[in-house]
PDB file of C-alpha atoms in Angstrom:
ATOM      1  CA  MET A   5      -9.990  13.793  11.285  1.00  0.00           C
ATOM      2  CA  GLY A   6     -10.253  10.906   8.876  1.00  0.00           C
ATOM      3  CA  GLY A   7      -9.617   8.205  11.520  1.00  0.00           C
ATOM      4  CA  LYS A   8     -10.009   4.652  10.209  1.00  0.00           C
ATOM      5  CA  PRO A   9     -10.831   1.625  12.382  1.00  0.00           C
ATOM      6  CA  TYR A  10      -8.310  -0.623  10.639  1.00  0.00           C
ATOM      7  CA  THR A  11      -5.376   1.483  11.885  1.00  0.00           C
ATOM      8  CA  GLN A  12      -5.797  -0.177  15.308  1.00  0.00           C
ATOM      9  CA  ILE A  13      -4.782  -3.568  13.856  1.00  0.00           C
ATOM     10  CA  PRO A  14      -1.290  -4.682  15.011  1.00  0.00           C
ATOM     11  CA  ILE A  15       1.428  -5.083  12.390  1.00  0.00           C
ATOM     12  CA  ALA A  16       4.044  -7.849  12.490  1.00  0.00           C
ATOM     13  CA  GLU A  17       6.197  -6.811   9.531  1.00  0.00           C
ATOM     14  CA  CYS A  18       7.414  -9.889   7.662  1.00  0.00           C
ATOM     15  CA  GLY A  19      10.163  -8.105   5.738  1.00  0.00           C
ATOM     16  CA  GLU A  20       9.051  -9.330   2.317  1.00  0.00           C
ATOM     17  CA  ALA A  21      10.621  -7.447  -0.560  1.00  0.00           C
ATOM     18  CA  LEU A  22       8.945  -4.729  -2.595  1.00  0.00           C
ATOM     19  CA  VAL A  23       9.515  -5.501  -6.277  1.00  0.00           C
ATOM     20  CA  PRO A  24       8.374  -4.271  -9.723  1.00  0.00           C
ATOM     21  CA  ILE A  25       5.054  -5.572 -11.032  1.00  0.00           C
ATOM     22  CA  PRO A  26       5.883  -7.873 -13.992  1.00  0.00           C
ATOM     23  CA  PRO A  27       5.371  -6.629 -17.567  1.00  0.00           C
ATOM     24  CA  SER A  28       2.755  -9.367 -18.050  1.00  0.00           C
ATOM     25  CA  PHE A  29       0.285  -6.968 -16.401  1.00  0.00           C
ATOM     26  CA  VAL A  30      -1.191  -4.003 -18.254  1.00  0.00           C
ATOM     27  CA  ARG A  31      -0.058  -0.721 -16.713  1.00  0.00           C
ATOM     28  CA  LEU A  32      -2.299   2.291 -17.238  1.00  0.00           C
ATOM     29  CA  GLN A  33       0.079   5.026 -18.349  1.00  0.00           C
ATOM     30  CA  PRO A  34       1.010   7.843 -18.231  1.00  0.00           C
ATOM     31  CA  HIS A  35       0.639   7.458 -14.496  1.00  0.00           C
ATOM     32  CA  PRO A  36      -1.689  10.239 -13.289  1.00  0.00           C
ATOM     33  CA  TYR A  37       0.044  11.035  -9.993  1.00  0.00           C
ATOM     34  CA  GLN A  38       3.482  11.149 -11.610  1.00  0.00           C
ATOM     35  CA  SER A  39       2.027  13.432 -14.285  1.00  0.00           C
ATOM     36  CA  LEU A  40       0.865  15.807 -11.535  1.00  0.00           C
ATOM     37  CA  GLY A  41       4.378  15.916 -10.110  1.00  0.00           C
ATOM     38  CA  ALA A  42       3.888  13.627  -7.106  1.00  0.00           C
ATOM     39  CA  PRO A  43       7.243  13.134  -5.298  1.00  0.00           C
ATOM     40  CA  TYR A  44       8.130   9.497  -5.925  1.00  0.00           C
ATOM     41  CA  GLY A  45      11.880   9.989  -5.839  1.00  0.00           C
ATOM     42  CA  SER A  46      13.507   6.697  -6.848  1.00  0.00           C
ATOM     43  CA  ALA A  47      10.304   4.716  -6.166  1.00  0.00           C
ATOM     44  CA  SER A  48       7.683   3.583  -8.678  1.00  0.00           C
ATOM     45  CA  PRO A  49       3.884   3.353  -8.440  1.00  0.00           C
ATOM     46  CA  PHE A  50       4.194  -0.072 -10.079  1.00  0.00           C
ATOM     47  CA  TYR A  51       5.822  -1.887  -7.135  1.00  0.00           C
ATOM     48  CA  LEU A  52       4.191  -4.443  -4.818  1.00  0.00           C
ATOM     49  CA  ARG A  53       5.245  -7.076  -2.278  1.00  0.00           C
ATOM     50  CA  ILE A  54       6.263 -10.386  -3.875  1.00  0.00           C
ATOM     51  CA  SER A  55       3.372 -12.441  -2.446  1.00  0.00           C
ATOM     52  CA  VAL A  56       0.853  -9.784  -3.474  1.00  0.00           C
ATOM     53  CA  ILE A  57       2.091 -10.041  -7.061  1.00  0.00           C
ATOM     54  CA  ALA A  58       1.719 -13.839  -6.891  1.00  0.00           C
ATOM     55  CA  ALA A  59      -1.889 -13.361  -5.780  1.00  0.00           C
ATOM     56  CA  LEU A  60      -2.473 -10.901  -8.631  1.00  0.00           C
ATOM     57  CA  GLU A  61      -1.283 -13.572 -11.049  1.00  0.00           C
ATOM     58  CA  ARG A  62      -3.838 -16.003  -9.605  1.00  0.00           C
ATOM     59  CA  ALA A  63      -6.581 -13.394 -10.025  1.00  0.00           C
ATOM     60  CA  GLN A  64      -5.516 -12.704 -13.587  1.00  0.00           C
ATOM     61  CA  ALA A  65      -5.734 -16.409 -14.450  1.00  0.00           C
ATOM     62  CA  LEU A  66      -9.343 -16.471 -13.191  1.00  0.00           C
ATOM     63  CA  LEU A  67     -10.275 -13.769 -15.699  1.00  0.00           C
ATOM     64  CA  GLU A  68      -9.034 -15.716 -18.733  1.00  0.00           C
ATOM     65  CA  PRO A  69     -12.429 -17.395 -19.440  1.00  0.00           C
ATOM     66  CA  TYR A  70     -13.930 -13.911 -19.889  1.00  0.00           C
ATOM     67  CA  GLY A  71     -11.190 -12.777 -22.264  1.00  0.00           C
ATOM     68  CA  TRP A  72     -10.235 -10.062 -19.801  1.00  0.00           C
ATOM     69  CA  GLN A  73      -7.151  -9.145 -17.809  1.00  0.00           C
ATOM     70  CA  LEU A  74      -6.157  -6.868 -14.954  1.00  0.00           C
ATOM     71  CA  ALA A  75      -5.002  -3.320 -15.688  1.00  0.00           C
ATOM     72  CA  ILE A  76      -2.926  -1.695 -12.943  1.00  0.00           C
ATOM     73  CA  PHE A  77      -3.704   1.930 -12.175  1.00  0.00           C
ATOM     74  CA  ASP A  78      -1.596   2.423  -9.037  1.00  0.00           C
ATOM     75  CA  ALA A  79       0.152   0.347  -6.384  1.00  0.00           C
ATOM     76  CA  TYR A  80       3.012   1.562  -4.156  1.00  0.00           C
ATOM     77  CA  ARG A  81       2.856   5.077  -2.723  1.00  0.00           C
ATOM     78  CA  PRO A  82       5.516   6.672  -0.516  1.00  0.00           C
ATOM     79  CA  ILE A  83       4.038   8.717   2.339  1.00  0.00           C
ATOM     80  CA  ALA A  84       5.050  11.921   0.522  1.00  0.00           C
ATOM     81  CA  VAL A  85       2.945  10.889  -2.488  1.00  0.00           C
ATOM     82  CA  GLN A  86      -0.032  10.083  -0.265  1.00  0.00           C
ATOM     83  CA  GLN A  87       0.254  13.555   1.295  1.00  0.00           C
ATOM     84  CA  PHE A  88       0.593  15.175  -2.137  1.00  0.00           C
ATOM     85  CA  MET A  89      -2.498  13.438  -3.512  1.00  0.00           C
ATOM     86  CA  VAL A  90      -4.642  14.065  -0.433  1.00  0.00           C
ATOM     87  CA  THR A  91      -3.800  17.772  -0.619  1.00  0.00           C
ATOM     88  CA  HIS A  92      -4.409  17.783  -4.385  1.00  0.00           C
ATOM     89  CA  THR A  93      -7.800  16.075  -3.947  1.00  0.00           C
ATOM     90  CA  PHE A  94      -8.839  18.567  -1.259  1.00  0.00           C
ATOM     91  CA  ALA A  95      -7.859  21.524  -3.458  1.00  0.00           C
ATOM     92  CA  THR A  96      -9.665  19.992  -6.461  1.00  0.00           C
ATOM     93  CA  LEU A  97     -12.889  19.467  -4.496  1.00  0.00           C
ATOM     94  CA  CYS A  98     -12.712  23.059  -3.202  1.00  0.00           C
ATOM     95  CA  GLN A  99     -12.360  24.341  -6.757  1.00  0.00           C
ATOM     96  CA  GLU A 100     -15.209  22.147  -8.032  1.00  0.00           C
ATOM     97  CA  GLN A 101     -17.462  23.453  -5.254  1.00  0.00           C
ATOM     98  CA  GLY A 102     -16.503  27.088  -5.835  1.00  0.00           C
ATOM     99  CA  TYR A 103     -14.365  27.678  -2.762  1.00  0.00           C
ATOM    100  CA  ASP A 104     -10.935  29.254  -2.309  1.00  0.00           C
ATOM    101  CA  TRP A 105      -9.187  26.455  -0.403  1.00  0.00           C
ATOM    102  CA  GLN A 106      -6.902  28.964   1.350  1.00  0.00           C
ATOM    103  CA  GLN A 107      -9.844  30.965   2.747  1.00  0.00           C
ATOM    104  CA  LEU A 108     -12.310  28.350   3.930  1.00  0.00           C
ATOM    105  CA  GLU A 109     -14.593  28.548   6.915  1.00  0.00           C
ATOM    106  CA  PRO A 110     -13.690  25.727   9.342  1.00  0.00           C
ATOM    107  CA  ALA A 111     -17.096  24.032   9.007  1.00  0.00           C
ATOM    108  CA  ILE A 112     -16.840  23.916   5.198  1.00  0.00           C
ATOM    109  CA  ALA A 113     -13.215  22.766   5.327  1.00  0.00           C
ATOM    110  CA  SER A 114     -14.199  19.954   7.684  1.00  0.00           C
ATOM    111  CA  GLN A 115     -17.014  18.885   5.366  1.00  0.00           C
ATOM    112  CA  ILE A 116     -14.678  18.714   2.366  1.00  0.00           C
ATOM    113  CA  TRP A 117     -12.010  16.840   4.334  1.00  0.00           C
ATOM    114  CA  GLN A 118     -14.662  14.279   5.223  1.00  0.00           C
ATOM    115  CA  GLN A 119     -15.307  13.792   1.505  1.00  0.00           C
ATOM    116  CA  VAL A 120     -11.570  13.360   0.886  1.00  0.00           C
ATOM    117  CA  TYR A 121     -11.099  10.797   3.653  1.00  0.00           C
ATOM    118  CA  GLN A 122     -14.112   8.795   2.582  1.00  0.00           C
ATOM    119  CA  PHE A 123     -11.850   7.537  -0.201  1.00  0.00           C
ATOM    120  CA  TRP A 124      -8.264   8.506   0.676  1.00  0.00           C
ATOM    121  CA  ALA A 125      -6.264   7.151   3.606  1.00  0.00           C
ATOM    122  CA  VAL A 126      -4.720   9.576   6.082  1.00  0.00           C
ATOM    123  CA  PRO A 127      -1.050  10.231   5.122  1.00  0.00           C
ATOM    124  CA  SER A 128       0.114   9.364   8.630  1.00  0.00           C
ATOM    125  CA  SER A 129       3.834   9.188   9.405  1.00  0.00           C
ATOM    126  CA  ASP A 130       3.055   6.937  12.411  1.00  0.00           C
ATOM    127  CA  PRO A 131       4.603   3.545  11.544  1.00  0.00           C
ATOM    128  CA  GLN A 132       1.666   1.838  13.295  1.00  0.00           C
ATOM    129  CA  LYS A 133      -0.875   3.585  11.041  1.00  0.00           C
ATOM    130  CA  PRO A 134       0.499   3.502   7.482  1.00  0.00           C
ATOM    131  CA  PRO A 135      -1.700   4.320   4.478  1.00  0.00           C
ATOM    132  CA  PRO A 136      -2.453   0.970   2.774  1.00  0.00           C
ATOM    133  CA  HIS A 137      -0.640   1.881  -0.449  1.00  0.00           C
ATOM    134  CA  SER A 138       2.505   2.785   1.517  1.00  0.00           C
ATOM    135  CA  THR A 139       2.810  -0.850   2.601  1.00  0.00           C
ATOM    136  CA  GLY A 140       3.194  -2.162  -0.948  1.00  0.00           C
ATOM    137  CA  ALA A 141       0.236  -4.460  -0.267  1.00  0.00           C
ATOM    138  CA  ALA A 142      -2.581  -2.432  -1.864  1.00  0.00           C
ATOM    139  CA  VAL A 143      -3.373  -1.966  -5.531  1.00  0.00           C
ATOM    140  CA  ASP A 144      -5.845   0.073  -7.570  1.00  0.00           C
ATOM    141  CA  LEU A 145      -6.863  -1.723 -10.743  1.00  0.00           C
ATOM    142  CA  THR A 146      -9.578  -2.344 -13.285  1.00  0.00           C
ATOM    143  CA  LEU A 147     -10.482  -4.762 -16.054  1.00  0.00           C
ATOM    144  CA  ALA A 148      -9.132  -4.576 -19.593  1.00  0.00           C
ATOM    145  CA  ASP A 149      -9.730  -6.531 -22.783  1.00  0.00           C
ATOM    146  CA  GLN A 150      -7.057  -8.672 -24.413  1.00  0.00           C
ATOM    147  CA  ALA A 151      -5.704  -5.629 -26.259  1.00  0.00           C
ATOM    148  CA  GLY A 152      -5.181  -3.840 -22.951  1.00  0.00           C
ATOM    149  CA  ARG A 153      -8.069  -1.407 -23.384  1.00  0.00           C
ATOM    150  CA  PRO A 154      -9.779  -0.670 -20.039  1.00  0.00           C
ATOM    151  CA  LEU A 155     -13.422  -1.670 -19.781  1.00  0.00           C
ATOM    152  CA  ASP A 156     -16.063   0.848 -18.759  1.00  0.00           C
ATOM    153  CA  MET A 157     -16.789   0.104 -15.093  1.00  0.00           C
ATOM    154  CA  GLY A 158     -19.357   2.867 -14.629  1.00  0.00           C
ATOM    155  CA  GLY A 159     -16.994   5.301 -12.968  1.00  0.00           C
ATOM    156  CA  THR A 160     -13.380   6.359 -12.958  1.00  0.00           C
ATOM    157  CA  ILE A 161     -10.763   5.329 -10.415  1.00  0.00           C
ATOM    158  CA  ASP A 162     -10.369   7.962  -7.648  1.00  0.00           C
ATOM    159  CA  GLU A 163     -13.741   9.511  -8.484  1.00  0.00           C
ATOM    160  CA  VAL A 164     -15.078  11.186  -5.334  1.00  0.00           C
ATOM    161  CA  SER A 165     -18.745  10.299  -5.784  1.00  0.00           C
ATOM    162  CA  GLU A 166     -21.292   7.635  -4.933  1.00  0.00           C
ATOM    163  CA  ARG A 167     -20.489   5.845  -8.182  1.00  0.00           C
ATOM    164  CA  SER A 168     -17.242   4.728  -6.571  1.00  0.00           C
ATOM    165  CA  PHE A 169     -19.064   2.573  -4.032  1.00  0.00           C
ATOM    166  CA  PRO A 170     -18.818  -1.045  -5.216  1.00  0.00           C
ATOM    167  CA  ASP A 171     -22.566  -1.691  -5.014  1.00  0.00           C
ATOM    168  CA  PHE A 172     -23.715   1.613  -6.549  1.00  0.00           C
ATOM    169  CA  TYR A 173     -25.246   0.004  -9.659  1.00  0.00           C
ATOM    170  CA  ASP A 174     -26.861  -2.787  -7.655  1.00  0.00           C
ATOM    171  CA  ARG A 175     -28.646  -0.075  -5.646  1.00  0.00           C
ATOM    172  CA  HIS A 176     -29.415   2.037  -8.726  1.00  0.00           C
ATOM    173  CA  PRO A 177     -30.598  -0.348 -11.464  1.00  0.00           C
ATOM    174  CA  GLU A 178     -32.291   2.577 -13.211  1.00  0.00           C
ATOM    175  CA  GLN A 179     -28.888   3.956 -14.235  1.00  0.00           C
ATOM    176  CA  THR A 180     -27.792   3.500 -17.858  1.00  0.00           C
ATOM    177  CA  ASN A 181     -25.951   0.165 -18.326  1.00  0.00           C
ATOM    178  CA  ALA A 182     -26.339  -0.559 -14.609  1.00  0.00           C
ATOM    179  CA  ALA A 183     -26.548  -4.337 -15.068  1.00  0.00           C
ATOM    180  CA  CYS A 184     -23.385  -4.396 -17.184  1.00  0.00           C
ATOM    181  CA  PHE A 185     -21.367  -2.269 -14.744  1.00  0.00           C
ATOM    182  CA  ALA A 186     -22.610  -4.239 -11.729  1.00  0.00           C
ATOM    183  CA  GLN A 187     -21.636  -7.507 -13.399  1.00  0.00           C
ATOM    184  CA  ARG A 188     -18.158  -6.294 -14.350  1.00  0.00           C
ATOM    185  CA  ARG A 189     -17.501  -5.049 -10.819  1.00  0.00           C
ATOM    186  CA  GLN A 190     -18.688  -8.370  -9.426  1.00  0.00           C
ATOM    187  CA  ILE A 191     -16.445 -10.380 -11.765  1.00  0.00           C
ATOM    188  CA  LEU A 192     -13.429  -8.279 -10.771  1.00  0.00           C
ATOM    189  CA  TYR A 193     -14.358  -8.704  -7.112  1.00  0.00           C
ATOM    190  CA  GLN A 194     -14.771 -12.472  -7.355  1.00  0.00           C
ATOM    191  CA  ALA A 195     -11.419 -12.928  -9.111  1.00  0.00           C
ATOM    192  CA  MET A 196      -9.592 -10.818  -6.534  1.00  0.00           C
ATOM    193  CA  ILE A 197     -11.344 -12.314  -3.493  1.00  0.00           C
ATOM    194  CA  SER A 198     -10.690 -15.836  -4.798  1.00  0.00           C
ATOM    195  CA  ALA A 199      -6.989 -14.943  -4.983  1.00  0.00           C
ATOM    196  CA  GLY A 200      -6.931 -13.823  -1.339  1.00  0.00           C
ATOM    197  CA  PHE A 201      -7.549 -10.073  -1.569  1.00  0.00           C
ATOM    198  CA  GLN A 202     -10.072  -7.906   0.242  1.00  0.00           C
ATOM    199  CA  ARG A 203     -11.803  -4.920  -1.392  1.00  0.00           C
ATOM    200  CA  HIS A 204     -11.967  -1.428   0.069  1.00  0.00           C
ATOM    201  CA  PRO A 205     -15.537  -0.867   1.365  1.00  0.00           C
ATOM    202  CA  ASN A 206     -15.901   2.416  -0.560  1.00  0.00           C
ATOM    203  CA  GLU A 207     -13.908   1.756  -3.750  1.00  0.00           C
ATOM    204  CA  TRP A 208     -14.648  -0.784  -6.477  1.00  0.00           C
ATOM    205  CA  TRP A 209     -11.020  -0.583  -7.698  1.00  0.00           C
ATOM    206  CA  HIS A 210      -8.967  -0.896  -4.465  1.00  0.00           C
ATOM    207  CA  PHE A 211      -7.812  -4.302  -3.214  1.00  0.00           C
ATOM    208  CA  SER A 212      -5.272  -5.309  -0.607  1.00  0.00           C
ATOM    209  CA  LEU A 213      -3.686  -8.415   0.840  1.00  0.00           C
ATOM    210  CA  GLY A 214      -1.797  -8.555   4.139  1.00  0.00           C
ATOM    211  CA  ASP A 215      -2.076  -4.923   5.236  1.00  0.00           C
ATOM    212  CA  GLN A 216      -4.123  -3.533   8.141  1.00  0.00           C
ATOM    213  CA  LEU A 217      -7.260  -2.950   6.071  1.00  0.00           C
ATOM    214  CA  TRP A 218      -7.135  -6.546   4.797  1.00  0.00           C
ATOM    215  CA  ALA A 219      -6.618  -7.897   8.331  1.00  0.00           C
ATOM    216  CA  TRP A 220      -9.458  -5.770   9.744  1.00  0.00           C
ATOM    217  CA  GLN A 221     -11.846  -6.981   7.050  1.00  0.00           C
ATOM    218  CA  MET A 222     -10.764 -10.593   7.603  1.00  0.00           C
ATOM    219  CA  GLN A 223     -11.454 -10.182  11.325  1.00  0.00           C
ATOM    220  CA  GLN A 224     -14.890  -8.732  10.586  1.00  0.00           C
ATOM    221  CA  GLN A 225     -15.782 -11.590   8.254  1.00  0.00           C
ATOM    222  CA  THR A 226     -14.410 -14.501  10.271  1.00  0.00           C
ATOM    223  CA  GLY A 227     -14.569 -13.272  13.867  1.00  0.00           C
ATOM    224  CA  GLN A 228     -10.955 -14.430  14.250  1.00  0.00           C
ATOM    225  CA  GLN A 229      -9.247 -11.662  16.212  1.00  0.00           C
ATOM    226  CA  HIS A 230      -5.807 -13.254  15.886  1.00  0.00           C
ATOM    227  CA  ILE A 231      -5.550 -12.147  12.234  1.00  0.00           C
ATOM    228  CA  ILE A 232      -3.113  -9.225  12.056  1.00  0.00           C
ATOM    229  CA  ALA A 233      -1.218  -7.363   9.332  1.00  0.00           C
ATOM    230  CA  ARG A 234       2.044  -8.742   7.983  1.00  0.00           C
ATOM    231  CA  TYR A 235       2.938  -5.708   5.870  1.00  0.00           C
ATOM    232  CA  GLY A 236       3.687  -2.315   7.402  1.00  0.00           C
ATOM    233  CA  ARG A 237       5.051   0.832   5.830  1.00  0.00           C
ATOM    234  CA  ILE A 238       7.981   0.159   3.537  1.00  0.00           C
ATOM    235  CA  ASP A 239      10.298   2.932   2.400  1.00  0.00           C
ATOM    236  CA  LEU A 240      12.698   2.994  -0.512  1.00  0.00           C
TER     237      LEU A 240
END
């Protein structure tokens, strides 16, 4: 359930350190997963690998002509946090759809799990199949103005709906402010791609650099099968 093709990509862990994201970046706080009680222990959701932070700084510089900056929603996730949030999302979707999550028919449970895993990575403990955020190489972010106020991107981060797909407003120009939201998503995308990141196929806010998902997307785009992941699961 929830298998992802990128988990077949080999990982050659480079051993690069996981460090705090600098204060020069806007952090969206209070952090929602911490507020729910997610088990971070001594870790922080505002950690990333050193080279990933350097790439974020390049992306941020590309946004300066627009008067915008990056606002970090979430970055590093221990496996326990990934499990916590996947379970929380499943329970939330059950509640929204009027089901008791503890008394679900298997067919309905399977349908809801498919919704969950359309956006969330499997919280696998297999070191060869780490969730992207558990590598310290994936980040969820949005655009903010110079005062640090997040821009309206036409949907909220982690929203389990079609609005989360990056091209939703390109495909639905009849939606209110569709052109504005499509343009903002494209500007964010171009800044991040220019800095070396790849975007999650289903999420306008999720970008990674050096993990399995990044390597799989690079292989798909270039046809170069030698591209593999350099960041595996990292535990604090």
